[in-house]
PDB file of C-alpha atoms in Angstrom:
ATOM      1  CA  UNK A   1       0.000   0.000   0.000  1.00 44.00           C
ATOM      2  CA  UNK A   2       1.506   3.197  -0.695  1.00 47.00           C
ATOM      3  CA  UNK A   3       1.573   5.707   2.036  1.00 49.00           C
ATOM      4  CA  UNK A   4       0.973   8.719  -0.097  1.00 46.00           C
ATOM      5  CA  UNK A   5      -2.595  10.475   1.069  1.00 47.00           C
ATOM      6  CA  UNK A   6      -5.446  11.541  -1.196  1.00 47.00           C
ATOM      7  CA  UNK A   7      -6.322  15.424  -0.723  1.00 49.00           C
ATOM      8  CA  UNK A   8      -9.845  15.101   1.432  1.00 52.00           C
ATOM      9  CA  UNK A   9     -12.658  16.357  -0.391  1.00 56.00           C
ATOM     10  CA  UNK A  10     -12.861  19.792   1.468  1.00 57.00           C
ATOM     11  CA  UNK A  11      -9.856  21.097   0.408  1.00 57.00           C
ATOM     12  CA  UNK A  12      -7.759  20.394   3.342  1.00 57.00           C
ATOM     13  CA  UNK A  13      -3.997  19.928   3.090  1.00 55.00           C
ATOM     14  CA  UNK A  14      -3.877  16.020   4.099  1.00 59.00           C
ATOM     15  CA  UNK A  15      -1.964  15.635   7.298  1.00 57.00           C
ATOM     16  CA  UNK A  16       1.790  13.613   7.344  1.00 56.00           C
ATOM     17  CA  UNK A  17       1.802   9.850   7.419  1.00 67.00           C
ATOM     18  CA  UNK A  18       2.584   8.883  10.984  1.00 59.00           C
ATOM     19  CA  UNK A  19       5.665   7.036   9.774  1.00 62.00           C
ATOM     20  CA  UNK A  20       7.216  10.069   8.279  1.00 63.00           C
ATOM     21  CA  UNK A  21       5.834  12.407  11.099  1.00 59.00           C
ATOM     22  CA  UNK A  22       7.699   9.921  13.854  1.00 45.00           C
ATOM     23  CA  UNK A  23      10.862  10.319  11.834  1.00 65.00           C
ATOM     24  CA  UNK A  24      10.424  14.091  11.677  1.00 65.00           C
ATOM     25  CA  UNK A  25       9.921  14.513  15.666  1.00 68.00           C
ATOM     26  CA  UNK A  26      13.163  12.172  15.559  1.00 70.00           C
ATOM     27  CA  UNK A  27      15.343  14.202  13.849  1.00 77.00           C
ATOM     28  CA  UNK A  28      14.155  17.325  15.659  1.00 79.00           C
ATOM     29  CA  UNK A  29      15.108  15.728  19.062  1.00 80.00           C
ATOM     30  CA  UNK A  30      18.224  14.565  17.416  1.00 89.00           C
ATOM     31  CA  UNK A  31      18.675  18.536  16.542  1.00 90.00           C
ATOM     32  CA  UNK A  32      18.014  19.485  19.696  1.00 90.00           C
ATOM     33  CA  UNK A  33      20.403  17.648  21.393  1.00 94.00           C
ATOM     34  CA  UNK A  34      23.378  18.056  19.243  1.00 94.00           C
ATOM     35  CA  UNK A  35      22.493  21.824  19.267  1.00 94.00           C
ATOM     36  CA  UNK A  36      22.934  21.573  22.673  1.00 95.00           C
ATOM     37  CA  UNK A  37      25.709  19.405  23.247  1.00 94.00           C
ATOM     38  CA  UNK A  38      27.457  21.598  21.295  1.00 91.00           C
ATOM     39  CA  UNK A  39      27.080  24.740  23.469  1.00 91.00           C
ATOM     40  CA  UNK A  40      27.568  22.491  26.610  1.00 92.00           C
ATOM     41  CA  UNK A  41      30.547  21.190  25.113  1.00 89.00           C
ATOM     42  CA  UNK A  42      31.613  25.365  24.559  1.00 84.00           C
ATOM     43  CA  UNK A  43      30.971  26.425  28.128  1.00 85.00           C
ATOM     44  CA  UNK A  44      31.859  23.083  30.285  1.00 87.00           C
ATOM     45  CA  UNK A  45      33.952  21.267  28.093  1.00 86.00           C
ATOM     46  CA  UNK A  46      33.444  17.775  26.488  1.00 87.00           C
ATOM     47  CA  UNK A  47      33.504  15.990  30.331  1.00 89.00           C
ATOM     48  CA  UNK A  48      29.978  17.646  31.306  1.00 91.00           C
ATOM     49  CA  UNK A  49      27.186  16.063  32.985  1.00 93.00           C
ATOM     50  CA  UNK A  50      25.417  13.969  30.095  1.00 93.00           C
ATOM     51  CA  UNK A  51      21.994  15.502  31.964  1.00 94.00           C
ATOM     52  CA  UNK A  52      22.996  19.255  31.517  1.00 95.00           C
ATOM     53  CA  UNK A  53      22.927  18.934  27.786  1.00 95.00           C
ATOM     54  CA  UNK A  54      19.411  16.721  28.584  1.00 94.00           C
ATOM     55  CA  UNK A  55      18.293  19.671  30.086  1.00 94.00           C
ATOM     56  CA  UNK A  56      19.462  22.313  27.969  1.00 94.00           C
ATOM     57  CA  UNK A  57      17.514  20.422  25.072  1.00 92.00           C
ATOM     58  CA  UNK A  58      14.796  20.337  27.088  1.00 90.00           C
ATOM     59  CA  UNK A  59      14.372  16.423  27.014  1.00 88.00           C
ATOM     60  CA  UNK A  60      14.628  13.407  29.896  1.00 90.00           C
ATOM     61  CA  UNK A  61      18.547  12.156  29.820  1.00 92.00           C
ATOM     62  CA  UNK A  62      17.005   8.476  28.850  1.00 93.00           C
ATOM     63  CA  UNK A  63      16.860  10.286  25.575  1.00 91.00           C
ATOM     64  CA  UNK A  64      19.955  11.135  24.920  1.00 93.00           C
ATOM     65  CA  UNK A  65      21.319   7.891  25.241  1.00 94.00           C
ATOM     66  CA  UNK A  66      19.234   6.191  23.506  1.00 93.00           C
ATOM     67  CA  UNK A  67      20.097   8.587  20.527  1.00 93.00           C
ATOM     68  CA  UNK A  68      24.150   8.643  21.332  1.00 94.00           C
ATOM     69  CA  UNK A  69      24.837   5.402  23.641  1.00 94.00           C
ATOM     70  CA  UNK A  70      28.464   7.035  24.562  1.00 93.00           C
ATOM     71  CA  UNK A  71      29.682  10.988  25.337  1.00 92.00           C
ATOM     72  CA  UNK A  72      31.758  10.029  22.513  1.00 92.00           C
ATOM     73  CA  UNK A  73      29.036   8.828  20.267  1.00 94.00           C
ATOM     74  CA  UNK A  74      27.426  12.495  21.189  1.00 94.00           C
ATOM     75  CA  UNK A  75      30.885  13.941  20.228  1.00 92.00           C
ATOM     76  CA  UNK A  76      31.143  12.675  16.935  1.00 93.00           C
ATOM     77  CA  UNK A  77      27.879  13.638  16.353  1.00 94.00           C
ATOM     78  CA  UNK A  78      28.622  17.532  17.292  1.00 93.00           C
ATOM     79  CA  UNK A  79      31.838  17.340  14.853  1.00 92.00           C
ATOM     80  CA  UNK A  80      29.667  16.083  12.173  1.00 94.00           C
ATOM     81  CA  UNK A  81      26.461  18.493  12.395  1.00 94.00           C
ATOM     82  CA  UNK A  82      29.015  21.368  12.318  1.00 93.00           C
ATOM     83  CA  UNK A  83      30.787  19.795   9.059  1.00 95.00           C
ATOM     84  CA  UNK A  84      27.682  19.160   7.597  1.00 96.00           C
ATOM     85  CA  UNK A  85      26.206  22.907   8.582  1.00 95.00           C
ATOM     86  CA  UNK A  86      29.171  24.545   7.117  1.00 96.00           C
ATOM     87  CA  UNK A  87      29.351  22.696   3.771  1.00 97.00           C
ATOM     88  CA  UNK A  88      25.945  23.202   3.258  1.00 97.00           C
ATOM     89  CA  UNK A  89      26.553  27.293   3.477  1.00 97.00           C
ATOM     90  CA  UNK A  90      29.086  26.596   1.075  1.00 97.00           C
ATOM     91  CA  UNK A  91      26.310  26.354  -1.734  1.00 96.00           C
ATOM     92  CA  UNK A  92      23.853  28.738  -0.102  1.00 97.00           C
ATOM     93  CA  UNK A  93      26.976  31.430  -0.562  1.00 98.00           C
ATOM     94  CA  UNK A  94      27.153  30.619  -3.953  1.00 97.00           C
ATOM     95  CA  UNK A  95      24.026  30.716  -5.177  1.00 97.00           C
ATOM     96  CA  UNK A  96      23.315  34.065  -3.398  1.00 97.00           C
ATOM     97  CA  UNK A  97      26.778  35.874  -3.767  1.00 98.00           C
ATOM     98  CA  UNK A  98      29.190  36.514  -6.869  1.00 97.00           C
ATOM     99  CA  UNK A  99      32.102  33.711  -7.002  1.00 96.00           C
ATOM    100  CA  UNK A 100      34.982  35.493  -5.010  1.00 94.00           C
ATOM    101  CA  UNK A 101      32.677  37.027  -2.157  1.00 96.00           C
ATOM    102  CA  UNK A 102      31.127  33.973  -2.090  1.00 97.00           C
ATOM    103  CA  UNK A 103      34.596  32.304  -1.575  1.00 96.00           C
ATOM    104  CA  UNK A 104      35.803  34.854   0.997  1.00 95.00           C
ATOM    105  CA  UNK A 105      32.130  34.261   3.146  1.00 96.00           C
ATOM    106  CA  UNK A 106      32.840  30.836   3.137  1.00 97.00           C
ATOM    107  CA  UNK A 107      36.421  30.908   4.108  1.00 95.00           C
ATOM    108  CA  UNK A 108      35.609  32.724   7.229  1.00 93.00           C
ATOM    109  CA  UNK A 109      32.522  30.740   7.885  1.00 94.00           C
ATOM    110  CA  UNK A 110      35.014  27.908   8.026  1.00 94.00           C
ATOM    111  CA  UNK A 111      37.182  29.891  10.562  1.00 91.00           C
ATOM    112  CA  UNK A 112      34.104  29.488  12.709  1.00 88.00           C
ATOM    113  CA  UNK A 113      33.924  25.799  12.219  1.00 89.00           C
ATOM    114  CA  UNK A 114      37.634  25.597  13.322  1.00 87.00           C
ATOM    115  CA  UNK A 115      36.826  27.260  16.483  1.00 79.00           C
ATOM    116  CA  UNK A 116      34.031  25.204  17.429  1.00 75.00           C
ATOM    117  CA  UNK A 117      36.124  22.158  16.682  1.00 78.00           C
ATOM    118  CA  UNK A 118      39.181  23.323  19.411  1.00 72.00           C
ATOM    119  CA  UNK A 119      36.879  22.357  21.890  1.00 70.00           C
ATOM    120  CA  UNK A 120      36.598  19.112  20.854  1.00 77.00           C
ATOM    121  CA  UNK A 121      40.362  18.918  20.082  1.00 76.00           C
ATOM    122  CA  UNK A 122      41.029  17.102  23.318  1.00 74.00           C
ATOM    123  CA  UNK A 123      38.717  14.430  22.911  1.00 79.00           C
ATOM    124  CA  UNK A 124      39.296  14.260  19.061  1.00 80.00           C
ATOM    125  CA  UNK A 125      42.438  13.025  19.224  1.00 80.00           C
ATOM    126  CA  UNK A 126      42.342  10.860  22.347  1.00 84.00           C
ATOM    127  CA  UNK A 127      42.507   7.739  20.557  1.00 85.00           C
ATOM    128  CA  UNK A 128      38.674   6.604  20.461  1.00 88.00           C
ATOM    129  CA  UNK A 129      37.572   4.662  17.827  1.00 89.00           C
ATOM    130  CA  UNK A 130      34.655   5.920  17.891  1.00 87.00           C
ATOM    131  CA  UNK A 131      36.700   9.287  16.112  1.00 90.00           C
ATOM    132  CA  UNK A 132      38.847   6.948  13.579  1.00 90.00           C
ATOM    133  CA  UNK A 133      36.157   8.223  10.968  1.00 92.00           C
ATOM    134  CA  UNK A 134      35.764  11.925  11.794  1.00 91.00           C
ATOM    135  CA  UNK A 135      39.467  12.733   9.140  1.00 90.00           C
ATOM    136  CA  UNK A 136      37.624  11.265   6.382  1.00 93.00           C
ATOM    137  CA  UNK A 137      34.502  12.742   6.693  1.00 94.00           C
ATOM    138  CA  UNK A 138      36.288  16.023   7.147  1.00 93.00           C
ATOM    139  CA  UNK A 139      37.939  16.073   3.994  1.00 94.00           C
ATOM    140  CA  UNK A 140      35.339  14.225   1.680  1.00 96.00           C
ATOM    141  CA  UNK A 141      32.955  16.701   2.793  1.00 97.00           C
ATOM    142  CA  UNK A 142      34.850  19.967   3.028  1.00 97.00           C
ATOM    143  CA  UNK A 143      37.228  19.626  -0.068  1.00 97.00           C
ATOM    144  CA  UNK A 144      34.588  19.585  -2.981  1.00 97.00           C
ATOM    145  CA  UNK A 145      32.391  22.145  -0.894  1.00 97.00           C
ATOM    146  CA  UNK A 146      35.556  24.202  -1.443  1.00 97.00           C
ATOM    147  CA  UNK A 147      37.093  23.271  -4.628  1.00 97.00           C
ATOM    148  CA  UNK A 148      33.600  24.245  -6.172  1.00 97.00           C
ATOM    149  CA  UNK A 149      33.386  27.835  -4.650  1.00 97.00           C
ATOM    150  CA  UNK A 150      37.442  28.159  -5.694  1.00 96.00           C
ATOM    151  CA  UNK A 151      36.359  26.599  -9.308  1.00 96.00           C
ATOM    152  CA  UNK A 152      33.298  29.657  -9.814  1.00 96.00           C
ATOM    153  CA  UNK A 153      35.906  31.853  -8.577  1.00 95.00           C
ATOM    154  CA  UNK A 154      38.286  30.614 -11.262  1.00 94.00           C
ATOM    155  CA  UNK A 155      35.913  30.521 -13.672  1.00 95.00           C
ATOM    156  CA  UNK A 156      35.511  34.560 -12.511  1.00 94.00           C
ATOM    157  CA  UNK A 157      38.850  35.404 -12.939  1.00 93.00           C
ATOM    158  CA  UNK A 158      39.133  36.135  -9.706  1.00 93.00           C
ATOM    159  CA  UNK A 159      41.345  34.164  -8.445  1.00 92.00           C
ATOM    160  CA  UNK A 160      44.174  31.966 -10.709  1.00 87.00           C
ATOM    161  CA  UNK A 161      43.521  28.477 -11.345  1.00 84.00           C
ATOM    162  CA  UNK A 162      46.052  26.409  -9.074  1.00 88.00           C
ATOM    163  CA  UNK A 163      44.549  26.289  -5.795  1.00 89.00           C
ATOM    164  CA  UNK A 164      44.333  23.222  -3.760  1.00 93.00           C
ATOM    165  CA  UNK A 165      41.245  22.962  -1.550  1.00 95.00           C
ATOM    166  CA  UNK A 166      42.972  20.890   1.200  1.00 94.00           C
ATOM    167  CA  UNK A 167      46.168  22.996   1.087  1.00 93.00           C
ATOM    168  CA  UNK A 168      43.879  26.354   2.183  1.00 94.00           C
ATOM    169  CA  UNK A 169      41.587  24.410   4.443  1.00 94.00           C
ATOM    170  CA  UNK A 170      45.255  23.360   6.521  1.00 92.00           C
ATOM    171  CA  UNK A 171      46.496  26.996   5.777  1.00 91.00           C
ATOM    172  CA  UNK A 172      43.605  28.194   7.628  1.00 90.00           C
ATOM    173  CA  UNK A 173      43.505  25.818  10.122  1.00 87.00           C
ATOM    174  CA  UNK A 174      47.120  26.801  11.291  1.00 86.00           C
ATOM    175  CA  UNK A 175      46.206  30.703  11.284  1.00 82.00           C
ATOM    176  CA  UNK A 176      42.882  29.978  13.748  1.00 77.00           C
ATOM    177  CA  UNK A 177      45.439  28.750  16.149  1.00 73.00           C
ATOM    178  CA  UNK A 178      45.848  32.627  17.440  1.00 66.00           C
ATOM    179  CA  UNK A 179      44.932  32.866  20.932  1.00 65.00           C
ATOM    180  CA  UNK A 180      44.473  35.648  23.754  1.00 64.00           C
ATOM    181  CA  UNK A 181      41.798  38.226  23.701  1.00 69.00           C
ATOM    182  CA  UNK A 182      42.370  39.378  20.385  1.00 74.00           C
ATOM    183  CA  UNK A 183      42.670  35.910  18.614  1.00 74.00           C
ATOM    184  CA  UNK A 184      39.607  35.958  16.509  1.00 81.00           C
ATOM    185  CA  UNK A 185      40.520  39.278  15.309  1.00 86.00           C
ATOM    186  CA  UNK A 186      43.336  38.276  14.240  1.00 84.00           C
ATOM    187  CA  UNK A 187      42.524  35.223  12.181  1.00 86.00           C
ATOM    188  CA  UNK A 188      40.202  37.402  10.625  1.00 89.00           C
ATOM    189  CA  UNK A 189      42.693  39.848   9.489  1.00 91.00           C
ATOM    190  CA  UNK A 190      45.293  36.922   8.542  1.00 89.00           C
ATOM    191  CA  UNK A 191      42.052  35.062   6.391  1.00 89.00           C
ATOM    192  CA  UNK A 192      41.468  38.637   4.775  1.00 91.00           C
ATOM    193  CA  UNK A 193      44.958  38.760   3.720  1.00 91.00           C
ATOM    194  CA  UNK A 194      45.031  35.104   2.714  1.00 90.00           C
ATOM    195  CA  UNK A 195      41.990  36.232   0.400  1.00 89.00           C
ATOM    196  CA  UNK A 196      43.969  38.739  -1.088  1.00 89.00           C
ATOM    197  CA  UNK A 197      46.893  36.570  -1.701  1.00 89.00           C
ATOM    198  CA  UNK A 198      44.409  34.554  -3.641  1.00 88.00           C
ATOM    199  CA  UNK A 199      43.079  37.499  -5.855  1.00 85.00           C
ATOM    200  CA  UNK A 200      46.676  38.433  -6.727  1.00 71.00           C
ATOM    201  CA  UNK A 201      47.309  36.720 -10.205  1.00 61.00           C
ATOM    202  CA  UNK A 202      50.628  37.976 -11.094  1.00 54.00           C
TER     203      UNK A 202
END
């Protein structure tokens, strides 16, 4: 039987199919609790109380571990919502913004990323296998976001032609290492120069 509805004969919009409605709520609480676990994770660190980010999304702690078993299952889980939220920018930048703005939007979006990940730097590289994965899915998801916005920006003339994605994504990574209280200032200024470098031709 298919589960597609039949639009009732008043009009009405027909309401979800409860299978697809269950998997909605699902992926809302799953939402929830990364969005959480992620600002936890910010403020407390990676070793907080499972139940404050149960009650920060606003849900019974049986809940989060049935969704993530393991703090590290809920780690990998942050680390992978945040790749997956700043790829998908990548191609909302470009199909809103010419080729090199959209490139230099993008760039320090990623700077963002990279800050969000030093919190989980500790636990990232503690050995878990539960993180063996997290390298790959880095760069299979962040090097053709970027190779297509530095391709349009080719294709521009903006910038020349021989840019590696992963090359930049380390180059930037080893700028956002700045610390003290004007850090993020900084890497902003050193991706703005970075930028330029990439406009200059010769």
């Amino acid at each position: 039987m298919s589960d597609e509805t039949t639009i009732p004969g008043d009009g009405t919009k027909p309401a979800m199919p409860k299978e697809k409605r269950v998997r909605a709520d699902a992926q809302r609480s799953t939402d929830a609790l990364l969005e959480a676990a992620k600002k936890v994770f910010a403020t407390s660190g990676v070793d907080a109380p499972v139940r404050e980010v149960a009650e920060r999304a606003g849900v019974g702690i049986g809940t989060v571990y049935r969704n993530f078993p393991t703090r590290s299952d809920l780690i990998a889980g942050v680390f992978r919502r945040e790749v997956d939220a700043c790829v998908a920018e990548a191609t909302t930048l470009a199909n809103t913004h010419p080729p090199c703005d959209a490139l230099s939007l993008w760039l320090h979006r990623y700077t963002q990323f990279i800050a969000t990940k030093k919190g989980l730097a500790s636990a990232l590289h503690s050995g878990d296998p539960a993180f063996a994965t997290l390298p790959d899915y880095f760069r299979e998801n962040f090097e053709p976001a970027l190779a297509a916005l530095l391709n349009q920006a080719a294709e521009a003339g903006d910038i020349g032609a021989d840019v590696e994605p992963y090359d930049l994504l380390r180059a930037i990574g080893n700028l956002s290492v700045a610390s003290g209280e004007d850090g993020a200032a900084h890497v902003r200024r050193m991706v703005d120069l970075l930028i330029q470098g990439l406009r200059y031709k010769g």
